[in-house]
Short mmCIF file of C-alpha atoms in Angstrom, two decimals:
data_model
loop_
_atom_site.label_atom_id
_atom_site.label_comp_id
_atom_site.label_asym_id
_atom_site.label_seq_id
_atom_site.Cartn_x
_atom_site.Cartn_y
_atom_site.Cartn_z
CA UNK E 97 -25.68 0.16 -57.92
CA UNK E 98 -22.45 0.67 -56.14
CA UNK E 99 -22.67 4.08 -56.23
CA UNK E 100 -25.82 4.19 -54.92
CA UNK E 101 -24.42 2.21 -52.01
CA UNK E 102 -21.58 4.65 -51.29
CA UNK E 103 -23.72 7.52 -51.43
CA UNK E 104 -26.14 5.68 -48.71
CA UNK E 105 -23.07 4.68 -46.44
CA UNK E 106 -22.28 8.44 -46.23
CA UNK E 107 -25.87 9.45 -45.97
CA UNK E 108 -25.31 6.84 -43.07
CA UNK E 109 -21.98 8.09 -41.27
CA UNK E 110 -22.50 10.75 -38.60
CA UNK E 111 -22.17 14.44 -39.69
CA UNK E 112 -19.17 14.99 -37.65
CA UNK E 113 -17.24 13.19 -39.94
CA UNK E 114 -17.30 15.27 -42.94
CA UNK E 115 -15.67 18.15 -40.83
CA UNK E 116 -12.13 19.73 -41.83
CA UNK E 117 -9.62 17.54 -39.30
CA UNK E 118 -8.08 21.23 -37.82
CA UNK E 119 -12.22 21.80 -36.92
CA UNK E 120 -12.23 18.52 -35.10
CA UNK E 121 -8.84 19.22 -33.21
CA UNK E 122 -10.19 22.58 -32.20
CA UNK E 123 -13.42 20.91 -30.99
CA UNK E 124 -11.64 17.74 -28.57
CA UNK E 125 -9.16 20.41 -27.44
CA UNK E 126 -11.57 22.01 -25.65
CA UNK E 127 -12.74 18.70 -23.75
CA UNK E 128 -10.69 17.50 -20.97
CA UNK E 129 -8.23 14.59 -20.80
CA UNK E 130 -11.12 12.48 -19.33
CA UNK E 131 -13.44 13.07 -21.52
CA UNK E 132 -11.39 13.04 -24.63
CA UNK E 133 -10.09 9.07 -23.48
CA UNK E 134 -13.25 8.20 -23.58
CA UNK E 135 -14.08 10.00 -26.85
CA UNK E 136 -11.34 6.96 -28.05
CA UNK E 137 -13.77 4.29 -27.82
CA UNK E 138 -16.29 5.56 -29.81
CA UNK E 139 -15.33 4.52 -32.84
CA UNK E 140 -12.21 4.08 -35.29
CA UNK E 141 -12.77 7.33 -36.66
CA UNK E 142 -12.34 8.81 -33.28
CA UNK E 143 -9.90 6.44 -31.85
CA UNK E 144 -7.62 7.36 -34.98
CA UNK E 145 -8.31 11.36 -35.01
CA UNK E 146 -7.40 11.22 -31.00
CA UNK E 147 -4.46 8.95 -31.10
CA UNK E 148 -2.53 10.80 -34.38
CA UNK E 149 0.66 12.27 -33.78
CA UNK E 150 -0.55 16.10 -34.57
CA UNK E 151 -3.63 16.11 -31.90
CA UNK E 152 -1.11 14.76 -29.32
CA UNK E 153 1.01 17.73 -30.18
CA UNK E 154 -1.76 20.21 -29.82
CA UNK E 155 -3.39 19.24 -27.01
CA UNK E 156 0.11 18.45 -25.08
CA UNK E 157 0.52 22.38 -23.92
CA UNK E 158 -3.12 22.95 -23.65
CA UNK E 159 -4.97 20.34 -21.58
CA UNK E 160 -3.60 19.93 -18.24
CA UNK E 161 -2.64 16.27 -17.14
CA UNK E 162 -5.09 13.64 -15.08
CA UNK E 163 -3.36 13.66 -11.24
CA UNK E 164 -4.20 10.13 -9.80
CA UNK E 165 -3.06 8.47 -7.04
CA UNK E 166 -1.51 4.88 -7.83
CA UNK E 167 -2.14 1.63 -6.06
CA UNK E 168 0.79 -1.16 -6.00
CA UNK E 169 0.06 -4.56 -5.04
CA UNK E 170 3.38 -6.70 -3.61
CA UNK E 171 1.18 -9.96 -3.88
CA UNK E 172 0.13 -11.21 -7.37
CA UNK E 173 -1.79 -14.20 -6.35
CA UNK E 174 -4.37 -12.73 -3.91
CA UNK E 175 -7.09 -13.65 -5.66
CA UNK E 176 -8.99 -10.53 -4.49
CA UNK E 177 -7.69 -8.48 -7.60
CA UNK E 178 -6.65 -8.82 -11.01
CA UNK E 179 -2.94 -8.49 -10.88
CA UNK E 180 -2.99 -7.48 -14.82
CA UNK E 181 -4.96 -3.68 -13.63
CA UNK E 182 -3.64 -0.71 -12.67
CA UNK E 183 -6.08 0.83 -9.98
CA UNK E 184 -5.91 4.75 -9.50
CA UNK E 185 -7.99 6.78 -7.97
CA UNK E 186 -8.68 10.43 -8.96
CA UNK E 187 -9.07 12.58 -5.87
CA UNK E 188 -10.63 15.35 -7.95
CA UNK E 189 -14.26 13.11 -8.37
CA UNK E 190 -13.98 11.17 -5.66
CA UNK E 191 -14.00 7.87 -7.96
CA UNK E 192 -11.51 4.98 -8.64
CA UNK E 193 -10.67 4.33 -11.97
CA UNK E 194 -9.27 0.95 -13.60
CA UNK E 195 -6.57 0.66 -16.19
CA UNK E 196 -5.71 -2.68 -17.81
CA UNK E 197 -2.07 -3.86 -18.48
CA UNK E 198 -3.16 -6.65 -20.86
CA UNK E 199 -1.04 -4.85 -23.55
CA UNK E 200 1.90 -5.90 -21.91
CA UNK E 201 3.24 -9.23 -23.20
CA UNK E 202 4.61 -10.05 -19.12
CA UNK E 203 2.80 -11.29 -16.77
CA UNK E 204 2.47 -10.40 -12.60
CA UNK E 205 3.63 -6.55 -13.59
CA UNK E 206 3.76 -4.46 -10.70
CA UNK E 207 3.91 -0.94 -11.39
CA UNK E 208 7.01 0.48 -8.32
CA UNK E 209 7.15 4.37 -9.77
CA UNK E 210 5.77 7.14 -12.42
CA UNK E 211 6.88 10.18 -13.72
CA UNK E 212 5.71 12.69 -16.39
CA UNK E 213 2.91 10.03 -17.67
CA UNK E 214 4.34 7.16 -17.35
CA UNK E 215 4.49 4.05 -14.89
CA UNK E 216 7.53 2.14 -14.39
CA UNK E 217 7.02 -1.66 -13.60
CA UNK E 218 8.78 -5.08 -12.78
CA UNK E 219 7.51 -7.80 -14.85
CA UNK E 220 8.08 -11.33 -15.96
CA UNK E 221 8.12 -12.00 -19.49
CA UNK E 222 5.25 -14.79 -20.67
CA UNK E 223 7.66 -16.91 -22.51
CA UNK E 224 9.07 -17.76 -19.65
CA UNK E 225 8.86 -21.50 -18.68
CA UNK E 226 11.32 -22.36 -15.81
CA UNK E 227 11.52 -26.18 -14.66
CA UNK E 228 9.41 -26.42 -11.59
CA UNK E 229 12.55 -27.33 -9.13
CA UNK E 230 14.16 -23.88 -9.72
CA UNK E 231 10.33 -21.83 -10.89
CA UNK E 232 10.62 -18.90 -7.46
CA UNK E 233 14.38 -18.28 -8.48
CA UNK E 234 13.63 -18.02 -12.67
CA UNK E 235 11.07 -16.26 -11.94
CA UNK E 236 12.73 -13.04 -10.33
CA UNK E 237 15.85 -13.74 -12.66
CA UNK E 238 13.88 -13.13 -15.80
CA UNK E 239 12.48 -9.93 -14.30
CA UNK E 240 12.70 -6.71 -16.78
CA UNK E 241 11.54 -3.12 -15.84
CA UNK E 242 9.36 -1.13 -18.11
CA UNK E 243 8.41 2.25 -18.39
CA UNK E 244 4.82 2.23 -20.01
CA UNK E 245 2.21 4.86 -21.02
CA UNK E 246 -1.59 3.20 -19.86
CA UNK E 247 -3.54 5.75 -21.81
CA UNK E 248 -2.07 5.03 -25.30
CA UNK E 249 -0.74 1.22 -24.35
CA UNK E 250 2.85 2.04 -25.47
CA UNK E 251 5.71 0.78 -23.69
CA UNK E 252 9.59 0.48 -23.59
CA UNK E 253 11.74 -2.52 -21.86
CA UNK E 254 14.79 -1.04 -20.32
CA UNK E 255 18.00 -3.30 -20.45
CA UNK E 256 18.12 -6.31 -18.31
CA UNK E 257 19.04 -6.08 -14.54
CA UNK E 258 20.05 -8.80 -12.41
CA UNK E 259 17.23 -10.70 -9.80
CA UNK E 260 18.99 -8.52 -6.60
CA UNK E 261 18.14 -5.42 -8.20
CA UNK E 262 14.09 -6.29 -8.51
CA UNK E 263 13.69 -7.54 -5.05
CA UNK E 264 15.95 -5.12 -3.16
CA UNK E 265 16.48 -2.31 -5.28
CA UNK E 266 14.12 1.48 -5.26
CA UNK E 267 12.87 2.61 -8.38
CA UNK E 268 13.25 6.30 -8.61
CA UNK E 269 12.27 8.68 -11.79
CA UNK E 270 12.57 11.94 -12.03
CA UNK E 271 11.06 14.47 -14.41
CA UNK E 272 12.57 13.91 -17.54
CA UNK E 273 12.47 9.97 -16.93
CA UNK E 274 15.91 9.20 -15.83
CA UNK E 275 15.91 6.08 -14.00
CA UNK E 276 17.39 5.06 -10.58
CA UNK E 277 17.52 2.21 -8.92
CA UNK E 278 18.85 2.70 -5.71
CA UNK E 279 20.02 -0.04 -2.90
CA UNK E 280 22.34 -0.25 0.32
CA UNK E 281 25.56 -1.40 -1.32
CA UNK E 282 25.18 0.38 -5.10
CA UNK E 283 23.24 2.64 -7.35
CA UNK E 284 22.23 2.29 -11.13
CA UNK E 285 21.43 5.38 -13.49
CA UNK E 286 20.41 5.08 -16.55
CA UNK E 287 19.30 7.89 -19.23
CA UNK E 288 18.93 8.33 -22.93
CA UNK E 289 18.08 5.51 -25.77
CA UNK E 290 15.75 6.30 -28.63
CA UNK E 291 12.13 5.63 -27.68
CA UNK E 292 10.00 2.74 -28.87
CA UNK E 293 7.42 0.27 -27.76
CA UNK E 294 9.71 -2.22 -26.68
CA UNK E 295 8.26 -5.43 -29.50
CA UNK E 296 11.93 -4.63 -31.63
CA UNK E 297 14.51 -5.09 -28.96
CA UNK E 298 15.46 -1.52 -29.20
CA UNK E 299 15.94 -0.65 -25.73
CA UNK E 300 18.99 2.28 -26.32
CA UNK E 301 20.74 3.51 -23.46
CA UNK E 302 22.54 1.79 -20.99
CA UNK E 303 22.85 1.36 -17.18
CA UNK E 304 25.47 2.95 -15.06
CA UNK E 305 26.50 1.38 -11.37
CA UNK E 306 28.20 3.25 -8.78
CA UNK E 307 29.04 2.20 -5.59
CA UNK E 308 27.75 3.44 -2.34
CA UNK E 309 29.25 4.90 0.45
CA UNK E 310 25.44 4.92 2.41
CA UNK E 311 25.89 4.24 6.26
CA UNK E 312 22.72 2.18 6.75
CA UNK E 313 20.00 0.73 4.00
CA UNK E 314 18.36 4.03 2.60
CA UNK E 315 14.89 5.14 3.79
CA UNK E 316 12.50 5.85 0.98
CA UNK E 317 14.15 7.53 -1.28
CA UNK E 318 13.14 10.82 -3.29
CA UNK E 319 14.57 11.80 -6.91
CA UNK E 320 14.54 15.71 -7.47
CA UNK E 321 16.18 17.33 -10.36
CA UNK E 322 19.74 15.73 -10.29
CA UNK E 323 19.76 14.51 -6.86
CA UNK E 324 18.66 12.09 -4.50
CA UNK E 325 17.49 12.29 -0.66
CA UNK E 326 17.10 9.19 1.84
CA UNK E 327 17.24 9.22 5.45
CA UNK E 328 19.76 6.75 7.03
CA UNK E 329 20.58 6.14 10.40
CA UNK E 330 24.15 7.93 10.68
CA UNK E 331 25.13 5.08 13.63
CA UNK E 332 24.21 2.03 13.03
CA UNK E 333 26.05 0.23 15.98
CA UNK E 334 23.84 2.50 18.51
CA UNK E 335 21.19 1.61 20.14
CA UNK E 336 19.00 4.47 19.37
CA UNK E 337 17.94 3.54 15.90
CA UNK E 338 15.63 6.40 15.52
CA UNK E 339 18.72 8.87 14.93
CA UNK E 340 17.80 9.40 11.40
CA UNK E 341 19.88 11.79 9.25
CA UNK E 342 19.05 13.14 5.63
CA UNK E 343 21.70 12.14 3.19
CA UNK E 344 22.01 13.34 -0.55
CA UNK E 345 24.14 12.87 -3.30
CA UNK E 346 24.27 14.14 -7.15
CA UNK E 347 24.60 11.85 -9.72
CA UNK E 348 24.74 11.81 -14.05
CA UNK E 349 27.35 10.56 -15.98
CA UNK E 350 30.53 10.56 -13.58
CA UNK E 351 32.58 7.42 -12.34
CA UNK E 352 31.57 7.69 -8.53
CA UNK E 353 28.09 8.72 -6.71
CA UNK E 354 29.14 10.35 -3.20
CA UNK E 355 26.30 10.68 -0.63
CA UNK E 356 26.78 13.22 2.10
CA UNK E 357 24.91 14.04 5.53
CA UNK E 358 22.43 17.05 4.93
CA UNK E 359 22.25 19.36 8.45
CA UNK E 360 22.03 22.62 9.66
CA UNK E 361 22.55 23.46 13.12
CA UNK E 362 19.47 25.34 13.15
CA UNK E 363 17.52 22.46 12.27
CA UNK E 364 18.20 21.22 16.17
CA UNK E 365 16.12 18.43 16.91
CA UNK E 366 14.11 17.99 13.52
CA UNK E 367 14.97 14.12 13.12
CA UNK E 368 14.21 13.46 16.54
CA UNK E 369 10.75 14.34 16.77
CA UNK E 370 9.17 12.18 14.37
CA UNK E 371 8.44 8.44 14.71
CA UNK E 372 9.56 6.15 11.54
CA UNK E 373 9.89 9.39 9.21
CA UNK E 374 9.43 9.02 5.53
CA UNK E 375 10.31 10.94 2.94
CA UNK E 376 8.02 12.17 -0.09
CA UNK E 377 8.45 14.25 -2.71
CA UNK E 378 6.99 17.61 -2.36
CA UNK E 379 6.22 20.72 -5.05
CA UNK E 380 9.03 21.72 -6.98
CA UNK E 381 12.13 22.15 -4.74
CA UNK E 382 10.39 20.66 -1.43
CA UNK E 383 10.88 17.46 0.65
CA UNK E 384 8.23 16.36 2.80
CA UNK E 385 9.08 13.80 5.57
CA UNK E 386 6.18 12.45 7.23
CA UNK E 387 6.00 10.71 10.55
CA UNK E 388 4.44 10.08 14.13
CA UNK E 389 4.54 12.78 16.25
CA UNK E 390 6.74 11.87 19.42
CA UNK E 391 5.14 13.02 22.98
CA UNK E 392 8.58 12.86 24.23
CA UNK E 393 12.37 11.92 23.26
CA UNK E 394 12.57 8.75 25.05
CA UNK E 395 12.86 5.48 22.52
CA UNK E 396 9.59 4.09 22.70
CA UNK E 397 7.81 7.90 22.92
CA UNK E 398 4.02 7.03 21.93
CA UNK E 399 2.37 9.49 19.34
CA UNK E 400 0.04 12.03 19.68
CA UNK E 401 -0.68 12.22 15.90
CA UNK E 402 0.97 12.14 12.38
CA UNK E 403 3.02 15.10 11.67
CA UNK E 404 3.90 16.21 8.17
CA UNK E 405 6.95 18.58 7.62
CA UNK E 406 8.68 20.52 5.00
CA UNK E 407 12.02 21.31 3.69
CA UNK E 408 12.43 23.92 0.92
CA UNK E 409 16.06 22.96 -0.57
CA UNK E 410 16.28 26.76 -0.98
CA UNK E 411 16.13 28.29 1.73
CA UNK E 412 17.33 25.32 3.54
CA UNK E 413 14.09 25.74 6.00
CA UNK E 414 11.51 23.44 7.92
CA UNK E 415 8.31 24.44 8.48
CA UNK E 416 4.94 22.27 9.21
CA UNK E 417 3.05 21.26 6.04
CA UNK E 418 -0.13 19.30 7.90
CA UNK E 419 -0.84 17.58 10.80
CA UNK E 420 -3.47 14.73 11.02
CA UNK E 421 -6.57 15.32 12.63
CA UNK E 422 -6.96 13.36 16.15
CA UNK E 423 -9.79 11.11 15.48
CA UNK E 424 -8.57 9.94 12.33
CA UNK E 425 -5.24 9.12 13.84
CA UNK E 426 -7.00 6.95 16.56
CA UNK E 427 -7.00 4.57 13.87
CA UNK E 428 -3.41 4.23 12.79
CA UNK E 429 -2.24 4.54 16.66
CA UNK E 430 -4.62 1.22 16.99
CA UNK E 431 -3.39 -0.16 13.75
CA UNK E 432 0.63 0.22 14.63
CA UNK E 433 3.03 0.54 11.27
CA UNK E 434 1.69 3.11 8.80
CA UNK E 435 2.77 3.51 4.81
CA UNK E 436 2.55 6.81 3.32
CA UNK E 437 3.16 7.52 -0.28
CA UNK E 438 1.66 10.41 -2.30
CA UNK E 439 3.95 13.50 -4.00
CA UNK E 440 3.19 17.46 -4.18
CA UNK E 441 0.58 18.59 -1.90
CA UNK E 442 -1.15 14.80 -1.95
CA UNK E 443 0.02 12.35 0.51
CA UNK E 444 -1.89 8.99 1.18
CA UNK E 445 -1.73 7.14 4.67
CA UNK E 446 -2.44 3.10 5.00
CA UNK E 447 -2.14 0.58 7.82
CA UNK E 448 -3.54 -3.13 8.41
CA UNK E 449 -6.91 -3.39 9.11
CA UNK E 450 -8.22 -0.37 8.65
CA UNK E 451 -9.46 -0.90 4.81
CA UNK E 452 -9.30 2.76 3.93
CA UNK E 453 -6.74 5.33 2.93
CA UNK E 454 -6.31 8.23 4.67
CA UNK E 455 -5.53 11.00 2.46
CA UNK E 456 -4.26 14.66 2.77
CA UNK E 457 -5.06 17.09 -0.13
CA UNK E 458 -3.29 20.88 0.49
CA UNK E 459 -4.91 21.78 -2.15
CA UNK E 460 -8.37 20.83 -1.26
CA UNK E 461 -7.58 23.38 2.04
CA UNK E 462 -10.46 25.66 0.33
CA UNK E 463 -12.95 23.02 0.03
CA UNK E 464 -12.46 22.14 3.89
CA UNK E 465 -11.24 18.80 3.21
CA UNK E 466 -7.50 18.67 3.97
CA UNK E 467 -7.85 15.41 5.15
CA UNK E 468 -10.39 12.96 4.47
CA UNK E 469 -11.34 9.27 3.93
CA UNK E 470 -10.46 7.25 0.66
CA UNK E 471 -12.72 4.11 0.53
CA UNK E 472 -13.54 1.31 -1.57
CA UNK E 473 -9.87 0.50 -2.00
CA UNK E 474 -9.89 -2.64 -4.53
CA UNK E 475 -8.01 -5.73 -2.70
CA UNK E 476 -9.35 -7.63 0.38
CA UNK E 477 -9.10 -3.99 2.72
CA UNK E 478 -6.90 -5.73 5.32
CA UNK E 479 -3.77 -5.11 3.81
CA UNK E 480 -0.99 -2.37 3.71
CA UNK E 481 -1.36 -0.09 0.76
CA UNK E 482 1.33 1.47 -1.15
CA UNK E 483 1.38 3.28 -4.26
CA UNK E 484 2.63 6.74 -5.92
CA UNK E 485 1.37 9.67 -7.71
CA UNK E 486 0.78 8.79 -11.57
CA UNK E 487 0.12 11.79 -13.96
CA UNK E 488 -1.91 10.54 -16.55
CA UNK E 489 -0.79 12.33 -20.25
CA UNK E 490 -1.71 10.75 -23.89
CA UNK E 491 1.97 12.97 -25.18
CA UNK E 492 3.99 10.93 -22.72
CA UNK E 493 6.16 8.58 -25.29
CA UNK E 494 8.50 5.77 -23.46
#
């Protein structure tokens, strides 16, 4: 009798599971990263063939990595979105795409950075259980950063940082996942530490603080390689505050970080030119810095549109990346204060009011659509957007 009922639960399984596991590889290989998350959910069989450590290894060269764009949300109790989901959207299908965080065992995450497949996030461990006279201050004490993976729901807790660091300190990552977090007064590095999901303790590694020697608070700040960009303003007593300068500085394993003014006297007036510049990473070696397009030098210059320029750290050059198209800068000029955000040839534009992203895509120059409209944006559409590029790979280990 029983072995009649074993030979009827195979008769019963799908075919696809009596196939060699190197067949099966070869099969999901050929599938995209999409495709082959979905695949997980199937079943156990599948979940377990697609999550094992020697598919991971296969596909990691082969399948190219899912390029979405990153919301993050300052305000975890607008009860227009589920502070517990990471929303991307994936400019390649047009579509918005929902990840949950539930895996975490913190509550209010929100997810600052990403690099190399995974997201970096502030987040408040669910243990916690302040008294209510001193619940705001416990609250950001008890903060810890984590680097997570959303595809496999692994994740690492770095060491402990102190509440100033969460509310006033920049999250930078660069592509091997060394971690910066960057403020006026100081700078913290930290690298190395055997990986792990975080449930053991084992964070490894430790933080490193240098001082600063910045002349003003830094302006968005870019990690590439071994270095780090920010504008400042270089006088900070003058009454022009739009004199912004680009400042860099190496760092790794050394007592001191030194920032120094970046200029060229060919650059002439670069810095003056643009309106509340930003800085965003750019392909490989690049800097993109992203701002309104004075009509004149006086202070309060209006602008005629949003400019987007380039510097190749090689050559030391500036040349004009994109420029946004006049009717779709009517509504920023009526809006006032942009946010960009965005990295590579992808940079994303939000203001209040206006419900919508703005979004240029270089490489969509052959399609025609350099610049178009994101919408449905999840959240109440009145707010200011900000976010980062998250490269979505199931290899990515924290």
């Amino acid at each position: 009798m029983e072995q009649e009922q074993q030979q009827h639960q195979q008769e019963q399984e799908p075919l696809i599971y009596n196939l060699p596991q190197d067949t099966l590889h070869k099969i999901f290989s050929s599938l995209p990263l999409r495709q082959i998350i979905l695949c997980r959910s199937l079943s156990k069989f599948f979940n377990h063939l697609l999550t094992s450590p020697i598919f991971l290894h296969h596909i990691s060269a082969t399948i190219p990595p899912l390029n979405l764009l990153a919301l993050r949300h300052h305000n975890h109790h607008n009860n227009h979105h589920n502070p517990s989901t990471l929303h991307l959207f994936d400019p390649n299908l047009n579509q918005w795409l929902h990840f949950p965080l539930n895996f975490l065992p913190f509550s209010n995450p929100l997810p600052v950075a990403s690099s190399h497949g995974l997201i970096y996030l502030w987040a408040q461990p669910n243990n916690t259980s302040p008294s209510p006279n001193s619940q705001a201050q416990a609250q950001t004490q008890t903060k810890s950063l984590l680097a997570c993976n959303p595809l496999t729901r692994k994740f690492r807790i770095l060491p402990q940082l102190g509440s100033a660091w969460c509310r006033h300190g920049s999250v930078l990552v660069d592509s091997v996942n060394r971690v910066m977090v960057l403020t006026e007064l100081a700078a913290l590095y930290f690298s190395g530490g055997d990986g792990g999901d975080g449930r053991n303790g084992n964070n490894g590694g430790c933080w490193l603080k240098f001082s600063s020697n910045l002349p003003s608070k830094p302006r968005s700040p870019v990690l590439i390689e071994d270095s780090a960009y920010a504008l400042c303003c270089d006088d900070v007593g003058s009454p022009w505050r739009s004199q912004w300068k680009l400042f860099s500085c190496r760092f790794g394993s050394r007592s001191s970080v030194k920032w120094s003014r970046v200029d060229r006297r060919e650059w002439g007036d670069v810095f003056d030119i643009l309106k509340r510049p930003r800085l965003v990473r750019g392909v490989g070696n690049r800097i993109l810095m992203v701002g309104g397009l004075k009509s004149s030098f006086s202070l309060n210059s209006p602008c005629s549109t949003i400019l987007i320029l380039r510097l190749d750290l090689g050559t030391m050059e500036w040349d004009e990346a994109g420029r946004m198209p006049v009717e779709m800068f009517r509504c920023f000029q009526d809006a006032g204060k942009f946010k960009v955000f965005g990295a590579g040839d992808r940079v994303c534009f939000s203001a209040k009011r206006i419900g919508k992203l703005a979004l240029w895509d270089r490489g969509a120059v052959a399609d025609g659509e350099e610049w178009r409209w994101i919408v449905n944006v999840p959240g109440n559409g009145d707010g200011v957007y900000r976010g980062f590029v998250f490269e979505g790979r199931l290899d990515a280990l924290p």
